[in-house]
Amino acid sequence: MKNGIFTITENKPLTHNIMLMRLRGDASACTRPGQFINIKIEGLFLRRPISVCDIKGDEITIIYKIVGAGTNRMSNMKVGDELDVLSGLGNGYDTSLSGDRPLLVGAGVGVPPLYLLAKKLTAEGKKVSAVLGFHDKSDVFFEKEFAEFCDLTVATSNGSHGKKGRVTDYMDTDYTYVYVCGPAAMLRSVYDKSKTSGQFSFEERMGCGFGACMGCSCKTKYGYKRICKDGPVLCKEEIIW
Amino acid sequence: MVDTTVDLCGITLDNPVIPASGTFGYGYEFAQLYDINILGTFSFKGTTKEPRFGNPTPRIAECTAGMINSVGLQNPGVEKVIAEELPRLKSCFSKKVMANVGGFSVDEYVYTAQRLDECDCVGWLEINISCPNVHGGGMSFGTSPSAAAQVTEAVKKRVRKPVIIKLSPNVTDIAAIAEACEAAGADGISLINTLLGMRIDLRTRKPVIANRKGGFSGEAIFPIALRMVNDAASRVKIPVIGIGGVASAENVIEMMLAGATAVEVGAANLVDPFACRDIINALPTVMQKYRIQSLKEIIGECVNG
């Protein structure tokens, strides 16, 4: 974990409610895909934890959905604005367990952290496939970017873009491991459907984001864990629903 | 050179800044960021006799200038704390630490306090009779002068180290509780624990916190905490530790003028892990600005009578 000032180099809409922000600063604490940063926002008490989508040198890319007061303020920030950021938080995905044909499954704002993971797995010489789910064609983002690294299937609930249905409808393929990020209900259905071991990234309301307050604890088969520090990525074998 | 040292129940602190229990874990997360030996001391995560998972999640809700938590005394239990956490704590903190003790009965408080009293790294025992997030214990001991006195007396009988009783603000007359603790032999009191609060999510029309309500802390509560510290300090002679919304060196000085011998910093650590370091670094400059030579000399300047 590092604390530093980052400068916004880009902040643009990807869809009607999804934004992409690039931040320049000391990104050296971010060592694994699936980690997150915690952003201080003027006028709000708690920092806002957002997963890291990409890292290039000293530039971090995050993708966030405009949901409440914090992300609303973020969406109005300008290039050149400075942010107080805690970076390199959480354990992130372990790519050493993937086998040679990992499958990435993401939905909604669970999609962004899988991008850096896809890049890393590809760089390690693995044949990566991905199933990404969205509600509607107006919600789809990063399709082209993922297609560069993965054998990609995009599904929308209403069939308005790509395949029709849920991500679990398109998991009957041959894969060696799963990496998953998305809403709790989606994590659960992917967990039930998946035929291999895997890693699942969880979300919880956090106090500090670095393991001090015990605000985001969960029970696992290997004891109590903090989503922010021991997670957000948990192994399939340790998850208790 | 200004003098930031204070005496807390016979132990000299380099400065009065103490991270509050539950906001600093056992120190390791913060020791990765800076040398935590600059602290006066810190109060480690509230410890109970048995391991506790605590309350269901969500446990955190944001508020204006503060937050609500409902952690519910999650901790691995006193034996594991002694066997695993304290050795690690000692590897990153060489001063005496404050052991925070929770409980659900007088016997439990006594047992846990006794076990921690035996640990050489422990300098003080802070007995939490004010946790708003557990049932059948915790705060129920802190809302009645006689129950508070009963816990204090029972613990005092069985331990050698200074006993500091941590009080709840969710009472009508906090000074009466403070007096009862002093009469029962407490070596100090610390206040305030969190104020009971609640938030409702407009989208779900349900409480944000799974346990419905929790403890409100953060800068918003500073004036309330200051007033209560002043009330209590006006009625007892034992040292008072001021807690509640402290986020700056100015806040520390204000608390001390109100009657605090030392000051605990809570929620500020969670949003800014360097909060205590920055307060300690700023203290000399702020003291000079207000022509304060020694912090000891300003303790209780605004105490009534």
XYZ file of C-alpha atoms in Angstrom:
546
model
C 0.000 0.000 0.000
C 1.162 3.506 -0.831
C -0.402 6.902 -0.284
C 0.174 9.475 -3.000
C -1.200 12.305 -5.086
C -2.364 11.326 -8.560
C -3.209 13.708 -11.397
C -6.215 13.007 -13.611
C -5.106 12.652 -17.235
C -8.464 11.558 -18.640
C -12.070 11.266 -17.391
C -14.562 10.305 -20.084
C -17.893 8.480 -20.386
C -17.859 4.948 -21.828
C -21.655 4.499 -21.635
C -24.603 6.483 -20.225
C -23.464 5.737 -16.636
C -19.977 4.233 -16.862
C -16.870 6.452 -16.820
C -13.198 5.782 -17.479
C -10.583 7.750 -15.517
C -6.819 7.712 -15.964
C -4.604 8.843 -13.106
C -0.882 9.575 -13.181
C 1.256 9.083 -10.082
C 3.364 6.514 -8.265
C 1.630 3.288 -9.307
C 4.405 1.040 -7.984
C 2.309 -0.403 -5.142
C -0.100 -1.995 -7.648
C 1.497 -5.363 -8.261
C -1.382 -7.664 -9.271
C -4.555 -7.500 -11.341
C -7.680 -7.452 -9.160
C -6.288 -4.950 -6.649
C -8.029 -1.645 -5.973
C -7.299 1.954 -5.083
C -9.101 4.052 -2.436
C -9.779 7.630 -3.465
C -10.306 10.571 -1.121
C -13.087 12.813 -2.366
C -13.370 16.375 -1.103
C -16.453 16.820 1.084
C -17.098 13.127 1.690
C -15.868 11.291 4.766
C -15.019 7.831 3.455
C -12.695 7.111 0.563
C -14.140 5.388 -2.515
C -12.644 1.976 -3.355
C -12.425 1.359 -7.131
C -10.797 -1.631 -8.834
C -7.818 -1.103 -11.113
C -8.589 -1.805 -14.781
C -5.158 -1.202 -16.285
C -1.671 0.034 -15.442
C 0.792 1.460 -17.953
C 3.957 2.748 -16.315
C 2.869 5.463 -13.888
C -0.709 5.603 -15.172
C -3.616 3.764 -13.568
C -6.916 3.293 -15.411
C -10.125 2.837 -13.435
C -13.648 2.328 -14.721
C -16.518 3.308 -12.435
C -20.284 3.451 -12.531
C -22.013 6.650 -11.450
C -24.084 5.375 -8.515
C -24.023 7.803 -5.591
C -22.501 10.994 -4.225
C -18.880 9.871 -4.565
C -18.946 8.591 -8.136
C -21.106 11.585 -9.100
C -18.384 13.936 -7.921
C -15.749 11.838 -9.646
C -17.648 12.129 -12.923
C -17.365 15.924 -12.733
C -13.617 15.960 -12.102
C -11.387 17.502 -14.761
C -8.091 16.608 -16.386
C -5.348 18.106 -14.215
C -7.298 17.707 -10.951
C -5.294 16.046 -8.184
C -6.531 13.163 -6.039
C -5.265 11.708 -2.751
C -5.095 7.969 -3.441
C -4.206 4.881 -1.427
C -2.949 2.427 -4.045
C -2.025 -1.222 -4.193
C -4.838 -2.391 -1.903
C -6.103 -5.966 -1.685
C -4.555 -9.287 -2.661
C -5.546 -9.410 -6.338
C -5.722 -12.416 -8.658
C -3.022 -15.071 -8.599
C -2.233 -15.984 -12.214
C 0.037 -18.904 -11.338
C -2.923 -21.240 -10.806
C -4.663 -20.594 -14.119
C -3.550 -23.564 -16.207
C -3.115 -22.901 -19.920
C -6.760 -22.089 -20.820
C -8.269 -19.793 -18.163
C -11.809 -18.445 -18.486
C -12.663 -14.942 -17.272
C -16.285 -14.245 -16.345
C -17.399 -10.689 -15.608
C -20.592 -8.679 -15.392
C -21.214 -4.933 -15.236
C -18.590 -3.069 -13.216
C -17.060 -6.457 -12.430
C -15.603 -6.348 -15.945
C -12.790 -3.749 -15.482
C -10.368 -5.659 -13.196
C -10.516 -8.637 -15.579
C -8.923 -6.492 -18.301
C -5.531 -6.198 -16.598
C -5.835 -9.879 -15.695
C -6.483 -10.825 -19.342
C -3.408 -8.854 -20.413
C -1.239 -10.498 -17.777
C -2.443 -14.045 -18.533
C -1.906 -13.473 -22.259
C 1.591 -12.135 -21.600
C 2.251 -15.351 -19.689
C 1.443 -17.284 -22.867
C -1.971 -18.594 -21.839
C -4.947 -18.923 -24.135
C -7.539 -16.714 -22.469
C -11.261 -16.723 -23.114
C -13.805 -14.372 -21.544
C -17.565 -14.158 -21.093
C -18.769 -10.660 -20.252
C -22.379 -9.923 -19.319
C -24.356 -6.674 -19.458
C -28.050 -5.773 -19.191
C -28.460 -3.982 -22.504
C -26.383 -2.956 -25.526
C -26.229 0.581 -24.061
C -24.324 -0.828 -21.061
C -21.582 -2.607 -23.031
C -18.032 -1.280 -22.731
C -14.471 -2.489 -23.399
C -15.592 -5.106 -25.928
C -12.902 -4.154 -28.457
C -10.222 -3.951 -25.744
C -10.957 -7.468 -24.434
C -11.179 -8.892 -27.953
C -7.497 -7.987 -28.414
C -6.456 -10.463 -25.725
C -9.282 -12.993 -25.465
C -11.575 -15.291 -27.246
C -14.532 -13.108 -26.253
C -18.249 -13.779 -25.802
C -20.473 -10.817 -24.881
C -23.970 -11.502 -23.602
C -26.804 -9.099 -22.815
C -29.809 -10.041 -20.705
C -32.232 -8.805 -23.360
C -30.224 -9.955 -26.348
C -29.822 -6.422 -27.714
C -26.110 -7.022 -28.278
C -24.025 -10.178 -28.653
C -25.579 -13.363 -27.335
C -28.837 -13.323 -25.369
C -28.876 -14.456 -21.768
C -26.626 -14.681 -18.732
C -22.899 -15.307 -18.519
C -23.561 -18.785 -17.121
C -25.326 -19.712 -20.391
C -21.964 -19.446 -22.181
C -19.651 -21.330 -19.857
C -19.990 -24.781 -21.459
C -16.539 -24.527 -22.957
C -13.267 -26.212 -22.276
C -11.258 -24.255 -19.701
C -8.700 -24.962 -16.975
C -9.634 -22.337 -14.365
C -12.111 -19.459 -13.797
C -11.528 -15.848 -12.721
C -14.738 -14.072 -11.781
C -15.861 -10.551 -10.872
C -19.374 -9.152 -10.665
C -22.422 -8.727 -8.402
C -22.884 -11.217 -5.543
C -25.737 -13.126 -7.211
C -23.689 -13.533 -10.389
C -20.658 -14.759 -8.406
C -22.841 -17.382 -6.816
C -24.307 -18.659 -10.091
C -20.861 -18.792 -11.732
C -19.553 -20.637 -8.668
C -22.313 -23.247 -9.050
C -21.847 -23.562 -12.804
C -18.044 -23.646 -12.963
C -16.404 -27.045 -13.456
C -12.925 -26.084 -12.305
C -11.289 -24.285 -9.446
C -11.107 -20.515 -9.609
C -10.894 -17.130 -7.954
C -13.828 -14.828 -7.196
C -13.605 -11.109 -6.423
C -16.034 -9.823 -3.787
C -17.449 -6.429 -2.979
C -18.384 -5.033 0.449
C -18.931 -1.664 2.090
C -15.539 -0.717 3.481
C -14.342 1.607 6.209
C -10.603 1.949 5.700
C -9.805 -0.357 2.773
C -6.479 -1.485 4.251
C -7.380 -3.967 6.968
C -7.599 -1.841 10.099
C -11.297 -1.483 10.903
C -12.837 -4.937 10.341
C -15.745 -3.263 8.552
C -15.777 -5.696 5.605
C -15.156 -9.085 7.228
C -16.534 -12.334 5.879
C -16.475 -15.943 6.991
C -14.474 -18.409 4.892
C -13.633 -22.077 5.282
C -10.175 -20.947 6.416
C -11.404 -18.473 9.033
C -12.487 -14.859 9.066
C -11.130 -12.687 6.299
C -11.182 -8.995 5.479
C -12.478 -8.367 1.958
C -10.231 -5.308 1.670
C -6.959 -6.857 2.813
C -7.165 -10.678 2.627
C -9.473 -10.287 -0.428
C -11.173 -8.973 -2.456
C -10.216 -12.156 -4.322
C -11.130 -15.419 -2.607
C -10.383 -18.928 -3.869
C -13.366 -21.073 -4.796
C -12.376 -23.641 -2.165
C -12.626 -21.218 0.744
C -15.913 -19.474 -0.080
C -18.912 -19.924 2.218
C -22.172 -18.619 0.728
C 11.791 23.522 22.178
C 8.254 22.802 23.317
C 7.411 19.928 25.654
C 4.796 17.502 24.307
C 5.182 14.860 27.021
C 2.354 13.947 29.363
C 2.029 11.524 32.254
C -0.710 8.935 31.858
C -1.266 7.000 35.088
C 2.434 6.959 35.937
C 3.791 6.269 32.463
C 5.301 9.130 30.480
C 4.070 9.506 26.906
C 6.275 11.333 24.378
C 3.098 13.001 23.189
C -0.596 12.655 24.041
C -1.629 11.150 20.676
C -3.099 7.629 20.911
C -4.858 5.832 18.033
C -8.170 4.565 19.389
C -9.101 0.911 19.686
C -10.748 -0.559 16.612
C -9.219 1.950 14.219
C -5.609 0.759 14.342
C -5.822 -3.040 14.485
C -2.651 -4.281 16.180
C -0.594 -1.648 14.421
C 0.958 -3.678 11.557
C -0.983 -2.087 8.704
C 0.201 1.332 9.865
C 3.747 0.185 10.645
C 4.106 -0.552 6.914
C 3.533 3.153 6.265
C 5.515 4.870 9.022
C 7.399 4.169 12.234
C 4.546 3.899 14.737
C 6.975 4.342 17.644
C 6.394 8.097 17.228
C 2.949 7.589 18.822
C 2.326 8.285 22.503
C 0.982 4.734 22.517
C -1.984 3.027 20.834
C -5.008 1.121 22.029
C -5.216 -2.197 20.225
C -8.329 -3.888 18.860
C -10.929 -4.664 21.559
C -10.299 -8.123 22.949
C -12.795 -10.528 24.507
C -12.394 -13.853 26.288
C -13.742 -15.898 23.348
C -13.141 -15.315 19.610
C -15.875 -13.261 17.941
C -16.805 -12.790 14.291
C -18.911 -9.776 15.137
C -21.981 -8.524 13.331
C -23.257 -9.299 9.823
C -22.204 -6.985 6.970
C -22.740 -4.245 5.851
C -21.130 -2.847 8.978
C -20.220 0.600 7.662
C -22.342 3.594 6.673
C -21.131 7.012 5.626
C -22.443 10.200 7.230
C -21.714 13.895 6.879
C -18.276 14.397 8.459
C -18.330 10.927 9.947
C -19.327 7.300 9.700
C -21.333 4.629 11.466
C -19.763 1.271 12.251
C -21.279 -1.897 13.585
C -18.305 -4.232 13.712
C -19.390 -5.854 16.975
C -16.046 -6.529 18.651
C -14.632 -8.888 16.026
C -11.436 -10.328 17.489
C -9.639 -13.690 17.701
C -10.112 -14.018 21.475
C -7.624 -13.230 24.237
C -5.532 -16.418 23.990
C -4.877 -15.968 20.274
C -4.241 -12.251 20.782
C -1.550 -13.100 23.336
C -0.059 -15.981 21.340
C -0.134 -14.463 17.845
C -0.955 -10.758 17.721
C 1.123 -9.369 20.594
C 4.432 -10.921 19.435
C 3.868 -9.344 15.997
C 2.842 -6.068 17.644
C 6.063 -6.056 19.651
C 8.062 -6.465 16.450
C 6.825 -3.081 15.199
C 6.115 -1.176 18.436
C 8.574 -0.997 21.310
C 6.634 1.218 23.748
C 3.983 0.135 26.218
C 0.678 -0.484 24.453
C -2.855 0.002 25.742
C -4.891 -3.212 25.878
C -8.586 -2.690 25.137
C -10.857 -5.199 26.882
C -14.464 -6.048 25.966
C -16.852 -8.360 27.761
C -20.342 -9.660 28.353
C -20.190 -10.271 32.095
C -18.120 -9.042 35.022
C -16.290 -12.389 35.088
C -15.377 -12.105 31.418
C -14.008 -8.607 31.855
C -11.946 -9.767 34.809
C -10.632 -12.862 33.023
C -9.539 -11.009 29.881
C -8.079 -8.081 31.832
C -6.066 -10.477 34.015
C -4.651 -12.337 31.022
C -3.581 -9.091 29.336
C -2.275 -7.660 32.618
C 0.330 -10.447 32.557
C 1.747 -9.297 29.200
C 4.859 -7.187 29.602
C 4.146 -5.025 26.522
C 0.843 -3.868 28.028
C 1.062 -0.583 29.917
C -2.597 0.151 30.589
C -5.880 -1.749 30.489
C -8.687 0.152 28.824
C -11.954 -1.478 29.821
C -14.632 -0.906 27.199
C -17.984 -0.740 28.970
C -19.439 1.234 26.099
C -19.562 -0.817 22.883
C -22.902 0.055 21.262
C -22.718 -2.876 18.860
C -23.128 -5.897 21.106
C -26.082 -7.130 23.116
C -26.129 -8.362 26.682
C -22.968 -6.661 27.855
C -20.806 -3.954 26.400
C -22.708 -0.711 26.646
C -25.173 -1.986 29.248
C -22.352 -1.783 31.820
C -21.588 1.750 30.726
C -25.043 3.229 31.076
C -25.507 2.681 34.815
C -23.179 4.134 37.476
C -23.546 1.059 39.687
C -22.820 -1.448 36.909
C -19.827 0.645 35.766
C -18.532 0.672 39.342
C -19.049 -3.071 39.660
C -16.893 -3.835 36.592
C -14.248 -1.328 37.678
C -13.984 -2.707 41.191
C -13.871 -6.340 40.063
C -11.127 -5.677 37.498
C -9.095 -3.437 39.824
C -8.992 -6.153 42.463
C -7.296 -8.590 40.088
C -4.819 -6.572 38.037
C -1.673 -4.538 38.736
C -1.620 -2.220 35.738
C -3.530 1.057 35.512
C -7.201 0.557 34.657
C -8.870 3.076 32.364
C -12.619 2.758 31.926
C -13.943 3.703 28.465
C -17.318 5.399 28.785
C -20.403 5.588 26.580
C -21.877 8.923 25.508
C -25.308 7.319 25.203
C -26.279 8.416 28.717
C -27.859 11.446 30.337
C -25.089 12.239 32.817
C -21.688 10.913 31.763
C -19.974 12.664 34.696
C -21.997 10.576 37.146
C -20.647 7.396 35.512
C -17.131 8.846 35.598
C -17.481 9.601 39.318
C -18.736 6.069 39.989
C -15.692 4.605 38.199
C -13.322 6.877 40.127
C -14.932 5.905 43.439
C -14.583 2.217 42.474
C -10.831 2.641 41.989
C -10.378 3.439 38.271
C -6.977 4.962 37.473
C -8.396 6.894 34.532
C -11.362 7.200 32.203
C -11.547 7.536 28.452
C -14.439 9.056 26.572
C -16.372 9.093 24.390
C -17.100 5.819 22.632
C -19.361 6.182 19.589
C -22.848 7.698 19.603
C -25.693 5.436 18.526
C -26.763 6.330 15.011
C -28.576 5.029 11.948
C -28.819 5.562 8.169
C -31.471 4.347 5.719
C -30.785 3.616 2.036
C -33.440 5.406 -0.046
C -33.143 2.894 -2.878
C -33.802 -0.187 -0.751
C -35.744 1.643 2.009
C -33.819 -0.431 4.519
C -31.165 0.466 7.105
C -27.685 0.644 5.526
C -26.219 -1.254 8.485
C -27.225 -4.944 8.649
C -27.651 -4.625 12.422
C -29.886 -1.559 11.745
C -27.891 0.843 13.903
C -24.309 1.376 14.940
C -21.799 3.758 16.474
C -21.376 7.210 14.933
C -17.876 8.693 14.955
C -15.773 11.179 13.025
C -15.247 14.924 13.023
C -18.990 15.590 13.380
C -18.968 14.376 16.995
C -16.029 16.497 18.175
C -18.074 19.224 19.943
C -20.177 16.611 21.749
C -17.074 14.698 22.827
C -15.362 17.883 23.976
C -18.361 18.885 26.083
C -18.537 15.423 27.691
C -14.787 15.360 28.391
C -15.183 18.739 30.040
C -18.197 17.550 32.090
C -16.331 14.467 33.279
C -13.027 16.252 33.936
C -14.886 18.788 36.062
C -16.097 16.046 38.355
C -13.159 13.607 38.676
C -9.500 13.933 39.649
C -8.175 10.894 37.756
C -6.793 11.435 34.216
C -9.299 11.681 31.398
C -8.480 10.571 27.838
C -10.437 12.650 25.345
C -11.837 10.744 22.342
C -14.247 11.728 19.582
C -13.733 13.386 16.205
C -10.134 14.406 16.813
C -8.430 15.029 13.461
C -5.858 17.804 14.001
C -3.244 19.126 16.418
C -5.658 21.985 17.185
C -8.299 19.419 18.205
C -5.764 17.753 20.527
C -5.017 21.054 22.260
C -8.724 21.877 22.540
C -9.385 18.474 24.152
C -6.549 19.059 26.621
C -7.845 22.502 27.552
C -11.217 20.822 28.165
C -9.573 18.459 30.641
C -7.951 15.620 28.706
C -4.528 14.334 29.763
C -4.171 12.410 26.501
C -6.221 12.161 23.341
C -7.319 9.211 21.248
C -7.752 9.510 17.489
C -10.288 7.143 15.945
C -12.131 7.414 12.640
C -9.510 9.803 11.211
C -7.053 6.866 10.964
C -9.409 5.011 8.656
C -9.665 7.726 6.019
C -6.113 8.965 6.425
C -3.694 6.316 7.690
C -1.134 9.074 8.348
C -3.542 11.096 10.533
C -1.707 10.457 13.827
C 1.745 10.992 12.324
C 0.602 14.298 10.834
C -0.989 15.434 14.126
C 2.199 14.605 16.051
C 4.360 16.427 13.485
C 2.094 19.486 13.610
C 1.883 19.684 17.428
C 5.073 21.731 18.095
C 4.196 24.359 15.476
C 0.611 24.680 16.669
C 1.812 24.870 20.304
C 4.176 27.710 19.394
C 1.404 29.496 17.537
C -0.714 29.497 20.701
C 2.273 30.188 22.966
C 2.130 26.807 24.716
C 5.495 25.749 26.174
C 4.367 22.476 27.718
C 1.242 20.457 26.975
C 1.096 19.268 30.588
C 0.477 22.820 31.711
C -2.710 23.341 29.697
C -4.535 20.195 30.857
C -7.919 21.200 32.212
C -7.475 24.950 31.866
C -11.148 25.192 30.923
C -12.372 22.834 33.627
C -15.092 24.397 35.708
C -14.434 24.877 39.414
